[in-house]
Coordinates of C-alpha atoms and ligand atoms in Angstrom, one line a residue:
Chain A
M265 CA 0.1 0.0 0.1
A266 CA 2.6 2.6 -1.2
G267 CA 2.3 6.0 0.1
A268 CA -0.8 5.3 2.3
P269 CA -0.7 6.3 5.8
A270 CA -0.4 3.8 8.6
Q271 CA -3.6 2.4 9.7
G272 CA -4.9 2.7 13.3
G273 CA -2.7 1.0 15.9
E274 CA -1.3 -2.4 14.6
G275 CA -3.3 -3.8 11.9
G276 CA -6.1 -1.1 12.2
L277 CA -6.9 -2.1 15.8
P278 CA -9.4 0.0 17.4
R279 CA -8.3 2.7 19.6
A280 CA -9.7 1.2 22.6
A281 CA -7.3 -1.5 22.4
G282 CA -4.6 0.7 23.9
L283 CA -4.0 4.2 25.0
P284 CA -3.7 6.7 22.3
V285 CA -0.5 7.1 20.7
C286 CA 1.2 10.5 19.8
Y287 CA 2.1 10.6 16.0
A288 CA 3.0 13.8 14.3
S289 CA 0.4 15.0 11.9
R290 CA 1.0 15.4 8.3
L291 CA 0.1 19.0 8.5
G292 CA 2.3 19.8 11.6
K293 CA 2.3 19.0 15.1
P294 CA -0.9 17.8 16.8
R295 CA -2.5 20.4 18.9
T296 CA -3.0 19.5 22.7
I297 CA -6.0 20.1 25.1
G298 CA -4.5 19.5 28.4
G299 CA -3.6 15.9 27.7
P300 CA -1.6 14.1 25.3
P301 CA -2.5 14.9 21.7
V302 CA -4.6 12.2 20.1
A303 CA -4.4 11.1 16.6
M304 CA -7.6 11.6 14.7
T305 CA -9.0 10.1 11.4
L306 CA -9.7 12.4 8.6
T307 CA -13.4 12.6 9.4
E308 CA -12.8 13.3 13.2
K309 CA -10.1 15.9 12.1
I310 CA -12.8 17.8 9.9
L311 CA -15.3 17.6 12.6
A312 CA -12.9 18.9 15.3
A313 CA -12.0 21.9 13.2
H314 CA -15.5 22.8 12.6
A315 CA -16.5 22.2 16.3
G316 CA -13.8 24.7 17.0
R317 CA -12.3 22.1 19.2
S318 CA -9.0 20.5 19.0
Q319 CA -10.2 17.0 19.6
V320 CA -13.4 15.1 19.1
R321 CA -14.1 11.4 20.0
P322 CA -16.2 8.9 18.3
K323 CA -19.8 8.8 19.4
E324 CA -19.7 12.3 21.1
M325 CA -22.5 14.9 20.1
I326 CA -21.2 18.0 18.8
S327 CA -22.3 21.2 17.2
V328 CA -20.4 22.0 13.7
R329 CA -20.2 25.0 11.5
V330 CA -21.4 23.9 7.9
D331 CA -19.5 25.2 4.9
Q332 CA -22.2 24.4 2.4
S333 CA -25.8 23.1 2.2
F334 CA -28.3 22.6 -0.6
T335 CA -31.8 21.2 -1.3
D336 CA -34.0 19.9 -4.2
D337 CA -37.4 19.9 -5.4
L338 CA -38.4 17.1 -3.1
G339 CA -36.9 18.1 0.1
G340 CA -36.8 21.9 -0.5
P341 CA -40.7 22.6 -0.3
I342 CA -40.7 21.1 3.3
T343 CA -37.5 23.0 4.3
F344 CA -39.1 26.5 3.0
H345 CA -42.2 25.7 4.5
V346 CA -40.8 25.0 7.8
L347 CA -39.0 28.4 7.6
E348 CA -42.0 30.2 6.7
S349 CA -44.3 28.8 9.1
H350 CA -41.7 29.7 11.9
K351 CA -41.6 33.3 10.4
V352 CA -37.9 33.1 9.8
E353 CA -37.1 36.1 7.3
K354 CA -33.4 35.8 6.9
V355 CA -31.1 32.8 6.2
F356 CA -27.7 32.5 7.7
D357 CA -25.5 32.9 4.7
P358 CA -27.3 32.8 1.2
E359 CA -24.0 32.2 -0.5
R360 CA -23.6 28.9 1.3
F361 CA -26.9 27.5 -0.1
F362 CA -28.1 26.5 -3.3
V363 CA -31.2 24.7 -4.9
S364 CA -31.6 22.4 -7.6
A365 CA -35.0 21.6 -9.2
M366 CA -33.7 18.2 -10.6
V367 CA -36.1 15.3 -9.8
N368 CA -39.2 16.3 -11.7
T369 CA -37.3 18.6 -14.0
P370 CA -38.2 19.9 -16.7
S371 CA -41.4 20.3 -14.8
K372 CA -43.5 17.1 -15.4
D373 CA -46.9 18.4 -14.3
I374 CA -48.6 21.4 -13.0
S375 CA -47.8 20.5 -9.4
A376 CA -44.0 20.2 -10.2
A377 CA -44.1 23.6 -11.9
N378 CA -45.8 25.2 -9.1
T379 CA -43.3 23.8 -6.7
V380 CA -40.2 25.2 -8.8
M381 CA -42.1 28.6 -8.8
K382 CA -42.5 28.5 -5.2
M383 CA -39.0 27.8 -4.4
R384 CA -37.6 30.5 -6.7
G385 CA -39.9 33.1 -4.9
F386 CA -38.4 31.9 -1.8
C387 CA -35.0 32.1 -2.9
R388 CA -35.4 35.5 -4.2
R389 CA -36.7 36.8 -0.8
M390 CA -33.9 35.2 0.9
G391 CA -31.2 36.4 -1.3
I392 CA -30.4 32.8 -2.5
E393 CA -28.9 33.3 -6.0
R394 CA -27.7 29.8 -6.9
F395 CA -30.6 28.1 -8.4
F396 CA -30.3 25.2 -10.9
E397 CA -33.3 24.7 -13.0
G398 CA -33.7 24.8 -16.9
G399 CA -30.7 25.7 -18.9
N400 CA -28.4 25.1 -16.0
A401 CA -30.0 22.0 -14.5
G402 CA -28.0 19.3 -12.7
I403 CA -28.1 16.9 -9.9
H404 CA -27.0 18.8 -6.7
N405 CA -24.8 16.0 -5.4
A406 CA -22.8 16.4 -8.6
L407 CA -23.0 20.1 -9.0
A408 CA -21.6 20.6 -5.7
I409 CA -18.4 19.0 -6.8
E410 CA -18.7 20.5 -10.4
Q411 CA -19.3 23.8 -9.2
G412 CA -16.5 23.8 -6.4
L413 CA -19.1 24.1 -3.9
V414 CA -17.7 21.2 -1.7
L415 CA -13.9 21.4 -1.2
P416 CA -11.4 19.4 0.7
G417 CA -11.6 19.7 4.5
E418 CA -15.0 21.5 4.3
I419 CA -18.4 20.2 5.7
L420 CA -21.3 19.8 3.3
V421 CA -24.6 18.8 4.6
G422 CA -27.2 18.4 1.9
G423 CA -30.7 17.8 1.9
N424 CA -30.4 14.5 0.2
S425 CA -29.1 11.2 1.2
H426 CA -26.4 11.0 -1.5
A427 CA -25.0 14.3 -0.3
C428 CA -22.4 12.1 1.0
T429 CA -20.8 12.0 -2.6
G430 CA -19.0 15.2 -1.7
G431 CA -16.7 12.9 0.2
G432 CA -15.1 12.1 -3.0
V433 CA -12.9 15.4 -2.7
G434 CA -12.1 14.9 1.0
A435 CA -14.7 16.6 2.8
F436 CA -17.1 15.6 5.3
A437 CA -20.2 15.3 3.5
T438 CA -23.6 13.9 4.9
G439 CA -27.3 14.0 3.9
M440 CA -30.2 15.3 6.1
G441 CA -33.8 15.6 6.0
S442 CA -35.7 19.0 5.5
T443 CA -36.1 20.1 8.9
D444 CA -32.3 19.8 9.8
I445 CA -31.6 21.7 6.6
A446 CA -34.0 24.3 7.7
A447 CA -32.0 24.4 11.1
I448 CA -28.9 24.9 9.1
L449 CA -30.3 27.7 7.0
I450 CA -31.1 29.5 10.4
T451 CA -27.9 29.0 12.3
G452 CA -25.4 27.8 9.8
R453 CA -24.6 24.9 12.1
T454 CA -25.8 21.4 12.8
W455 CA -25.5 18.7 15.6
L456 CA -23.9 15.4 14.6
R457 CA -22.8 12.4 16.5
V458 CA -19.1 11.7 15.6
P459 CA -19.1 8.7 13.7
E460 CA -16.4 6.0 14.2
T461 CA -14.4 5.5 11.0
I462 CA -14.1 2.2 9.3
R463 CA -11.4 2.1 6.7
Y464 CA -11.6 0.1 3.5
V465 CA -8.4 -0.5 1.9
Y466 CA -8.2 -1.4 -1.7
N467 CA -5.0 -3.0 -3.1
G468 CA -4.1 -4.5 -6.6
E469 CA -4.8 -3.6 -10.1
L470 CA -8.2 -3.3 -11.3
P471 CA -9.2 -5.8 -14.1
R472 CA -10.7 -4.6 -17.3
W473 CA -14.4 -3.2 -17.1
V474 CA -14.1 -3.0 -13.1
T475 CA -14.7 0.3 -12.1
G476 CA -15.0 2.4 -8.7
K477 CA -18.8 1.3 -8.9
D478 CA -17.8 -2.3 -8.5
L479 CA -15.7 -1.6 -5.6
I480 CA -18.4 -0.2 -3.6
L481 CA -21.0 -2.6 -4.8
A482 CA -18.6 -5.4 -3.9
T483 CA -18.1 -3.7 -0.4
I484 CA -22.0 -3.3 0.2
G485 CA -22.5 -6.8 -1.1
K486 CA -19.9 -8.3 1.5
F487 CA -20.7 -6.0 4.7
G488 CA -24.5 -5.5 4.0
V489 CA -26.8 -2.5 3.8
D490 CA -26.2 -1.7 7.4
G491 CA -22.6 -2.7 7.4
A492 CA -21.3 0.8 8.1
Q493 CA -24.5 1.9 10.0
G494 CA -23.8 5.4 11.5
K495 CA -20.0 5.1 10.5
A496 CA -17.5 6.9 8.5
M497 CA -16.4 4.8 5.6
E498 CA -13.1 6.0 4.6
F499 CA -11.9 4.4 1.4
A500 CA -8.0 4.1 0.6
G501 CA -5.3 2.2 -1.0
E502 CA -3.4 1.9 -4.2
A503 CA -6.4 0.9 -6.3
I504 CA -8.3 4.2 -5.1
S505 CA -5.3 6.4 -5.8
A506 CA -5.1 4.6 -9.4
L507 CA -8.7 5.8 -10.1
P508 CA -9.6 8.8 -12.2
V509 CA -11.1 11.2 -9.5
E510 CA -14.6 11.1 -11.2
E511 CA -14.6 7.2 -10.8
R512 CA -13.9 7.5 -7.2
F513 CA -17.1 9.3 -6.5
A514 CA -19.3 6.5 -6.8
L515 CA -17.9 5.1 -3.5
P516 CA -18.7 7.9 -1.2
N517 CA -21.9 8.3 -3.2
M518 CA -23.1 4.8 -2.1
A519 CA -21.7 5.0 1.3
V520 CA -25.2 5.8 2.5
E521 CA -26.3 2.5 1.1
A522 CA -24.3 0.9 3.7
G523 CA -25.9 2.9 6.4
A524 CA -23.1 5.2 6.8
T525 CA -23.0 8.7 7.8
N526 CA -20.4 9.7 5.2
G527 CA -17.9 8.2 2.9
I528 CA -14.5 10.2 2.5
I529 CA -11.3 9.8 0.4
E530 CA -8.4 11.5 1.3
P531 CA -7.4 14.2 -1.3
D532 CA -4.4 13.5 -3.2
E533 CA -2.5 15.4 -6.1
K534 CA -5.2 14.2 -8.7
T535 CA -8.1 15.5 -6.4
L536 CA -6.4 18.8 -5.9
A537 CA -5.8 19.1 -9.5
Y538 CA -9.5 18.5 -10.2
V539 CA -10.7 20.8 -7.5
G540 CA -8.6 23.7 -7.7
P541 CA -9.7 25.2 -10.9
R542 CA -13.3 24.9 -9.7
A543 CA -13.1 26.1 -6.1
R544 CA -15.4 29.0 -5.3
R545 CA -13.4 29.7 -1.8
P546 CA -9.9 29.1 -0.5
F547 CA -9.7 25.8 1.3
T548 CA -7.1 23.7 3.3
P549 CA -7.0 20.0 2.6
V550 CA -7.0 17.9 5.7
Y551 CA -5.4 14.6 6.3
G552 CA -5.9 11.8 8.8
D553 CA -3.2 11.4 11.5
P554 CA -0.9 8.3 11.2
G555 CA -2.0 6.0 14.3
A556 CA -5.6 7.1 14.3
G557 CA -8.1 4.8 15.6
Y558 CA -10.4 2.8 13.5
A559 CA -13.6 0.8 14.3
A560 CA -12.4 -1.7 11.9
A561 CA -10.1 -1.9 8.8
H562 CA -10.9 -4.2 5.8
E563 CA -8.7 -5.0 2.9
V564 CA -9.8 -6.0 -0.4
D565 CA -7.8 -7.3 -3.2
V566 CA -9.4 -5.8 -6.4
S567 CA -7.4 -7.9 -8.7
R568 CA -9.9 -10.7 -8.3
L569 CA -12.9 -8.6 -8.7
E570 CA -15.3 -8.7 -11.5
P571 CA -17.9 -6.3 -12.5
M572 CA -20.6 -6.5 -10.0
V573 CA -24.6 -6.7 -10.5
A574 CA -26.7 -5.9 -7.6
F575 CA -29.9 -7.8 -8.0
P576 CA -33.5 -6.8 -6.7
H577 CA -34.3 -5.3 -4.4
L578 CA -31.3 -4.4 -2.3
P579 CA -27.9 -2.9 -3.3
S580 CA -26.2 -5.6 -1.1
N581 CA -27.8 -8.4 -3.2
T582 CA -24.6 -8.6 -5.4
R583 CA -23.3 -11.0 -7.8
P584 CA -20.2 -11.1 -9.8
L585 CA -21.2 -10.8 -13.5
S586 CA -19.8 -14.2 -14.4
E587 CA -22.4 -15.8 -12.2
V588 CA -25.3 -13.8 -14.0
R589 CA -27.3 -16.2 -16.1
E590 CA -29.7 -15.0 -18.7
V591 CA -31.4 -11.7 -17.4
R592 CA -33.3 -9.9 -20.3
V593 CA -34.0 -6.3 -19.8
D594 CA -36.6 -3.7 -21.0
Q595 CA -34.6 -0.6 -20.1
V596 CA -31.1 0.5 -19.5
Y597 CA -30.5 3.8 -17.6
I598 CA -27.2 5.5 -17.8
G599 CA -26.8 8.5 -15.4
S600 CA -27.6 9.6 -11.7
C601 CA -25.5 11.2 -9.2
T602 CA -23.5 7.8 -9.0
N603 CA -22.5 7.5 -12.7
G604 CA -23.6 10.5 -14.5
W605 CA -20.0 12.0 -14.8
I606 CA -18.3 12.6 -18.2
A607 CA -16.1 9.7 -17.3
D608 CA -19.2 7.5 -17.3
M609 CA -20.7 9.1 -20.4
R610 CA -17.3 8.3 -22.3
A611 CA -17.2 4.9 -21.0
A612 CA -20.7 4.0 -22.2
A613 CA -20.0 5.8 -25.6
R614 CA -17.0 3.9 -26.3
I615 CA -19.0 0.5 -26.1
L616 CA -22.2 2.1 -28.0
K617 CA -19.9 3.5 -30.7
G618 CA -21.1 1.7 -34.1
R619 CA -23.4 -0.7 -32.2
K620 CA -27.0 -0.9 -32.0
V621 CA -29.3 -1.0 -28.9
A622 CA -31.1 -4.6 -28.8
E623 CA -34.6 -4.5 -30.2
G624 CA -37.2 -3.7 -27.6
V625 CA -34.7 -2.3 -25.1
R626 CA -35.2 1.4 -24.1
L627 CA -31.9 3.0 -23.5
I628 CA -31.9 6.3 -21.5
V629 CA -28.6 8.2 -21.1
I630 CA -28.7 11.3 -18.8
P631 CA -25.6 13.3 -17.6
S632 CA -25.8 14.6 -14.2
T633 CA -25.1 18.2 -14.9
T634 CA -25.6 20.7 -17.9
G635 CA -21.7 20.9 -17.9
V636 CA -21.5 17.2 -18.6
Y637 CA -24.2 17.6 -20.9
R638 CA -22.3 20.2 -22.9
Q639 CA -19.1 18.2 -22.9
C640 CA -21.0 15.2 -24.2
L641 CA -22.1 17.5 -27.0
R642 CA -18.8 18.5 -27.8
E643 CA -17.3 15.1 -27.9
G644 CA -20.0 13.6 -29.9
I645 CA -21.1 11.4 -27.3
A646 CA -24.9 12.5 -27.6
E647 CA -24.8 11.5 -31.3
T648 CA -23.1 8.3 -30.6
V649 CA -26.0 7.4 -28.1
L650 CA -28.6 8.5 -30.7
D651 CA -27.1 6.7 -33.6
A652 CA -27.1 3.5 -31.2
G653 CA -30.9 4.1 -31.1
G654 CA -30.8 5.5 -27.4
I655 CA -32.4 8.5 -25.9
F656 CA -30.0 11.3 -24.7
S657 CA -31.6 13.7 -22.3
T658 CA -30.9 17.0 -20.4
P659 CA -30.0 16.5 -16.9
T660 CA -32.7 15.0 -14.4
C661 CA -33.0 12.6 -11.6
G662 CA -36.1 11.3 -13.4
P663 CA -35.8 7.7 -13.9
C664 CA -33.2 7.0 -11.0
I665 CA -36.4 7.7 -8.6
G666 CA -39.1 6.7 -10.8
A667 CA -40.5 10.2 -10.9
H668 CA -40.6 10.8 -14.6
M669 CA -39.0 9.9 -18.0
G670 CA -38.6 6.2 -18.4
V671 CA -40.8 5.2 -15.3
L672 CA -41.0 1.2 -15.1
G673 CA -44.3 -0.6 -15.7
D674 CA -45.5 -3.9 -14.1
G675 CA -42.8 -6.5 -14.5
M676 CA -40.6 -4.5 -16.4
R677 CA -36.6 -4.9 -15.8
S678 CA -34.2 -2.1 -15.7
V679 CA -30.4 -2.1 -15.6
S680 CA -29.5 1.0 -14.1
T681 CA -26.1 2.9 -13.1
S682 CA -27.8 4.5 -10.2
N683 CA -27.5 3.4 -6.6
R684 CA -30.8 2.1 -5.4
N685 CA -32.7 -0.9 -6.3
F686 CA -35.6 -1.0 -3.5
V687 CA -39.0 -2.1 -4.3
G688 CA -40.8 0.5 -6.5
R689 CA -37.7 2.6 -6.9
Q690 CA -38.1 3.1 -10.5
G691 CA -41.9 3.0 -10.9
S692 CA -44.1 -0.3 -10.4
T693 CA -43.5 -2.4 -7.3
R694 CA -43.6 -5.1 -9.6
A695 CA -40.7 -4.0 -11.8
E696 CA -37.1 -4.9 -11.1
V697 CA -34.0 -2.9 -11.0
Y698 CA -30.6 -4.1 -11.4
L699 CA -27.3 -1.9 -10.5
V700 CA -24.2 -2.0 -12.8
N701 CA -21.4 0.0 -13.9
P702 CA -21.5 2.1 -17.2
H703 CA -19.6 -0.5 -19.1
I704 CA -22.0 -3.3 -18.5
A705 CA -24.9 -1.0 -18.7
A706 CA -23.8 0.1 -22.3
A707 CA -23.1 -3.6 -23.3
T708 CA -26.3 -4.9 -21.7
A709 CA -28.3 -2.3 -23.8
V710 CA -26.5 -3.9 -26.7
L711 CA -26.9 -7.5 -26.0
G712 CA -30.6 -7.0 -24.6
R713 CA -29.5 -9.0 -21.5
I714 CA -27.0 -8.5 -18.6
G715 CA -23.5 -9.0 -20.1
S716 CA -20.2 -7.8 -20.7
P717 CA -18.5 -5.7 -23.4
D718 CA -16.3 -8.9 -24.1
E719 CA -19.3 -10.6 -25.5
L720 CA -19.9 -7.8 -28.2
Chain B
M86 CA -44.2 12.6 23.9
A87 CA -44.1 11.7 27.6
G88 CA -46.2 9.1 29.0
V89 CA -47.3 5.6 28.2
L90 CA -48.5 4.7 24.8
E91 CA -50.8 1.9 23.9
G92 CA -51.7 0.4 20.8
S93 CA -51.9 -2.7 18.5
A94 CA -48.7 -3.7 16.9
W95 CA -47.9 -4.0 13.1
T96 CA -44.8 -6.0 12.3
L97 CA -42.3 -5.4 9.6
G98 CA -39.2 -7.0 8.6
D99 CA -35.5 -5.8 8.0
H100 CA -34.6 -2.9 5.8
V101 CA -37.9 -1.1 5.2
D102 CA -36.5 1.6 3.1
T103 CA -38.2 4.9 2.6
D104 CA -39.1 4.1 -1.1
V105 CA -41.5 1.4 0.1
I106 CA -42.6 3.8 3.0
I107 CA -43.6 6.3 0.5
P108 CA -42.4 6.2 -3.1
A109 CA -41.3 9.1 -5.0
R110 CA -44.4 9.3 -7.1
H111 CA -46.2 10.6 -4.1
L112 CA -43.8 13.3 -3.3
L113 CA -45.3 16.1 -5.3
T114 CA -47.0 17.1 -1.9
F115 CA -46.0 17.2 1.7
D116 CA -49.7 17.3 2.9
P117 CA -49.9 14.7 5.7
E118 CA -53.5 13.8 4.5
K119 CA -52.5 13.1 0.9
L120 CA -49.4 11.0 2.0
A121 CA -51.2 8.9 4.6
P122 CA -53.1 6.5 2.3
H123 CA -49.9 5.7 0.5
C124 CA -47.8 4.9 3.4
F125 CA -46.1 1.5 3.2
E126 CA -47.3 1.1 -0.3
G127 CA -44.3 -0.8 -1.3
V128 CA -44.7 -3.3 1.7
D129 CA -48.4 -3.9 1.4
P130 CA -50.7 -1.4 -0.4
T131 CA -53.4 -2.4 2.2
L132 CA -51.5 -1.5 5.2
A133 CA -52.3 2.2 5.3
S134 CA -56.2 1.7 5.4
Q135 CA -55.6 -1.1 8.2
I136 CA -53.6 0.8 10.6
R137 CA -55.6 2.9 13.3
P138 CA -54.5 5.9 15.3
G139 CA -52.3 4.9 18.1
D140 CA -51.0 1.7 16.5
I141 CA -47.4 0.8 17.0
V142 CA -45.0 -0.3 14.1
V143 CA -42.6 -3.0 15.2
A144 CA -39.7 -3.6 12.7
G145 CA -36.3 -5.3 12.3
H146 CA -32.9 -3.9 11.3
N147 CA -32.3 -0.7 9.6
F148 CA -35.9 0.6 9.5
G149 CA -36.2 3.8 7.3
C150 CA -32.9 3.3 5.4
G151 CA -32.5 5.0 2.1
S152 CA -33.4 8.5 1.1
S153 CA -33.7 11.6 3.4
R154 CA -37.3 12.2 2.3
E155 CA -39.1 13.6 5.4
H156 CA -42.2 12.5 3.7
A157 CA -41.7 9.2 5.3
P158 CA -41.8 10.0 8.9
I159 CA -44.7 12.6 7.9
A160 CA -46.7 9.8 6.4
I161 CA -46.2 7.5 9.3
Q162 CA -47.3 10.1 11.7
A163 CA -50.2 11.1 9.7
L164 CA -51.4 7.4 9.8
G165 CA -51.4 8.2 13.6
V166 CA -48.8 5.7 14.4
S167 CA -47.7 6.5 17.8
C168 CA -44.2 5.2 17.7
V169 CA -41.9 3.0 15.9
I170 CA -39.8 0.4 17.5
A171 CA -37.0 -1.5 15.4
R172 CA -33.7 -3.3 16.4
S173 CA -32.0 -0.2 14.5
F174 CA -32.9 2.9 12.2
G175 CA -31.4 4.5 9.0
Q176 CA -29.8 7.4 10.6
I177 CA -31.3 10.2 8.4
F178 CA -34.9 8.7 9.2
Y179 CA -33.8 8.7 13.0
R180 CA -33.2 12.4 13.1
N181 CA -36.1 13.2 10.7
A182 CA -38.7 11.4 13.1
F183 CA -37.3 13.2 16.3
N184 CA -37.1 16.5 14.3
L185 CA -40.9 15.9 13.6
G186 CA -41.8 14.7 17.0
L187 CA -42.3 11.0 15.9
P188 CA -40.9 9.0 18.8
L189 CA -38.6 6.1 17.7
L190 CA -37.5 3.3 20.2
E191 CA -34.3 0.9 19.5
A192 CA -35.0 -2.6 20.9
D193 CA -33.4 -5.9 20.2
L194 CA -36.7 -7.7 20.5
P195 CA -36.2 -11.6 20.6
P196 CA -37.8 -13.1 17.4
G197 CA -41.5 -13.7 18.0
A198 CA -41.9 -11.3 20.9
V199 CA -44.3 -9.3 19.2
R200 CA -46.9 -10.4 16.8
A201 CA -49.3 -8.4 14.4
G202 CA -52.2 -7.6 16.6
D203 CA -50.5 -7.7 19.7
R204 CA -51.4 -5.1 22.3
L205 CA -48.4 -3.1 23.4
S206 CA -47.8 -0.6 25.9
V207 CA -44.7 1.6 25.7
D208 CA -43.1 3.7 28.3
L209 CA -41.1 6.5 26.3
A210 CA -39.4 7.8 29.6
T211 CA -38.1 4.4 30.6
G212 CA -38.1 2.5 27.5
R213 CA -40.1 -0.4 29.0
I214 CA -42.2 -2.3 26.3
E215 CA -44.9 -4.6 27.7
N216 CA -46.8 -7.1 25.4
R217 CA -50.1 -7.2 26.9
T218 CA -51.2 -10.0 25.0
T219 CA -48.5 -12.3 25.9
G220 CA -47.7 -10.8 29.2
A221 CA -43.9 -10.4 28.3
A222 CA -41.9 -7.4 28.7
F223 CA -38.7 -5.9 27.1
D224 CA -36.6 -2.9 27.6
A225 CA -35.4 -0.6 24.7
A226 CA -32.4 1.5 24.7
P227 CA -33.3 4.8 26.6
I228 CA -34.1 7.8 24.2
P229 CA -30.9 9.8 24.0
D230 CA -30.7 13.0 26.1
F231 CA -30.3 15.2 23.1
M232 CA -33.4 13.7 21.5
R233 CA -35.4 14.4 24.6
E234 CA -34.4 18.1 24.7
L235 CA -35.6 18.3 21.0
I236 CA -38.8 16.9 21.9
A237 CA -39.2 19.1 25.1
A238 CA -38.4 22.0 23.0
G239 CA -41.2 21.3 20.7
G240 CA -38.9 20.1 17.8
L241 CA -35.7 21.0 16.3
I242 CA -36.8 24.4 14.9
P243 CA -38.1 25.8 18.0
F244 CA -35.1 24.2 19.8
V245 CA -32.5 26.3 17.6
L246 CA -34.7 29.4 17.5
G247 CA -34.9 29.3 21.2
R248 CA -31.0 28.9 21.4
R249 CA -30.6 31.8 19.0
A250 CA -32.6 34.3 20.8
Ligands
SF4_994 S1 -29.8 10.7 -9.1 FE1 -31.1 9.5 -8.1 S2 -30.0 9.0 -6.0 FE2 -29.1 10.7 -7.1 S3 -30.0 12.5 -6.2 FE3 -31.1 12.1 -8.1 S4 -32.8 10.5 -7.3 FE4 -31.2 10.7 -5.8

């Protein structure tokens, strides 16, 4: 595990196994608070800094300053209603908040349109200027990163469970409900229970067609949908370092699918090169202390992994692709805040190029933001999808959550690059959703059944 | 939320996620009256019409996992469910429920301890759960102090507004 910091204690033993050990932090000397300095994980260090403390301990309740927050057209109306009914006339800092109408966008019906109108009115009154809808639409979890509104060392609390995606740039990022977001809008702070950190170390070289998405699917498959309940999942190791930055985002994105509070990846040079030009404010990357205590540490040899398929109806219901027998599909959806990045669009286009979608399969490709959408147009990706017989849409959550655009009917089967395959997630409670990476999704669209690009 | 609750039990399994509690197609509103009839639709579409005010939902691990939608605890509350007992809860759901004043109890009930239709009494202050039908009693983990403070203040928003003033 070249270059990675030492794990908690010997072999990642929890801190409770011995007295805290004093190590020099990478950013200088650890600070003391009366006793000996205690090594902290990346997550703990960010939380301590935002609590105005030199140290926090797992399971403590703390109050932290929030650097950035956001909401959308599902949670937003409740947040704004809560504020209005309590006669809140001013938000803490309108610069630190943004809104994206993304689920039912472009407004699928009158009610969705009314929601957007109301949210715009609220934002205007409160001086919130960042509003994404229409010609700048995008999924907030992706926008936060793309727009440089979540930065290494920061705290992002979004009104969406997949706000944890932001951990991919080395931030503490977590999702909360509408009332919690309302409280953040009032005070600029929130309360948290400091999560213990579980460290997942991925070693070895990734085989062909295996991506960041497969690492997280395999991890959830192994540890279950509550395998990291209330914990921080820290992803590390040479396989993570080797991944392009955008391919890493699938890991923290799906941390919530393991029940985690947050997922986080220590920022490296690639991260800083990615984030630097986008950043809307100065930031200081934070790194975990060597010798920090972990609740557990797990190592995964990725060189033996295959592309993973999560069968209905839980993300943990995974099987390696080679064990998947004939599964015919009606719809393939490539997009979402998990796999709607330009890297994912390119991966799909490479496979679709010069090929045709199988008879009877509806392929829907949706970039996660307008920025990605534009890039797809520039690179001819949109045309590749259309030539293959697919649909190429402007950004929306739409099919991911069965809201609109490609809602599944009774008995329909969808293969999806998104993150959840719960009963009824993409439409009918009698439909089925299988989760895969973009390579497998594109190959499946061509084959008409779940399969590998190697079969084309 | 002080005092002792009494009601009939409804039993659900593990990992009851927010998509089955209230599917996205119903999220164009957050009106409790409109959400209630669709509550638990993904588990059993007839459940909402059978649950009576005061009833208690008893579930397995990870109840409320999945999305941050506050519509889930709103819908459960709108059915009149007085509290949810589960082995564990999805963390965002847990916060949302207390923020709205829907009490949750974490209890590692032995298998078969509560069957659908059993009469339960639940003391929120002590975490004591009594199955009036079978006569058995169990202890849930006490509700954390901070959650009690929230409830005492009348929910999260009054709590933070009070604090700021
Ligand atoms: S893409 Fe899907 S998972 Fe991501 S925010 Fe939208 S609905 Fe949620």
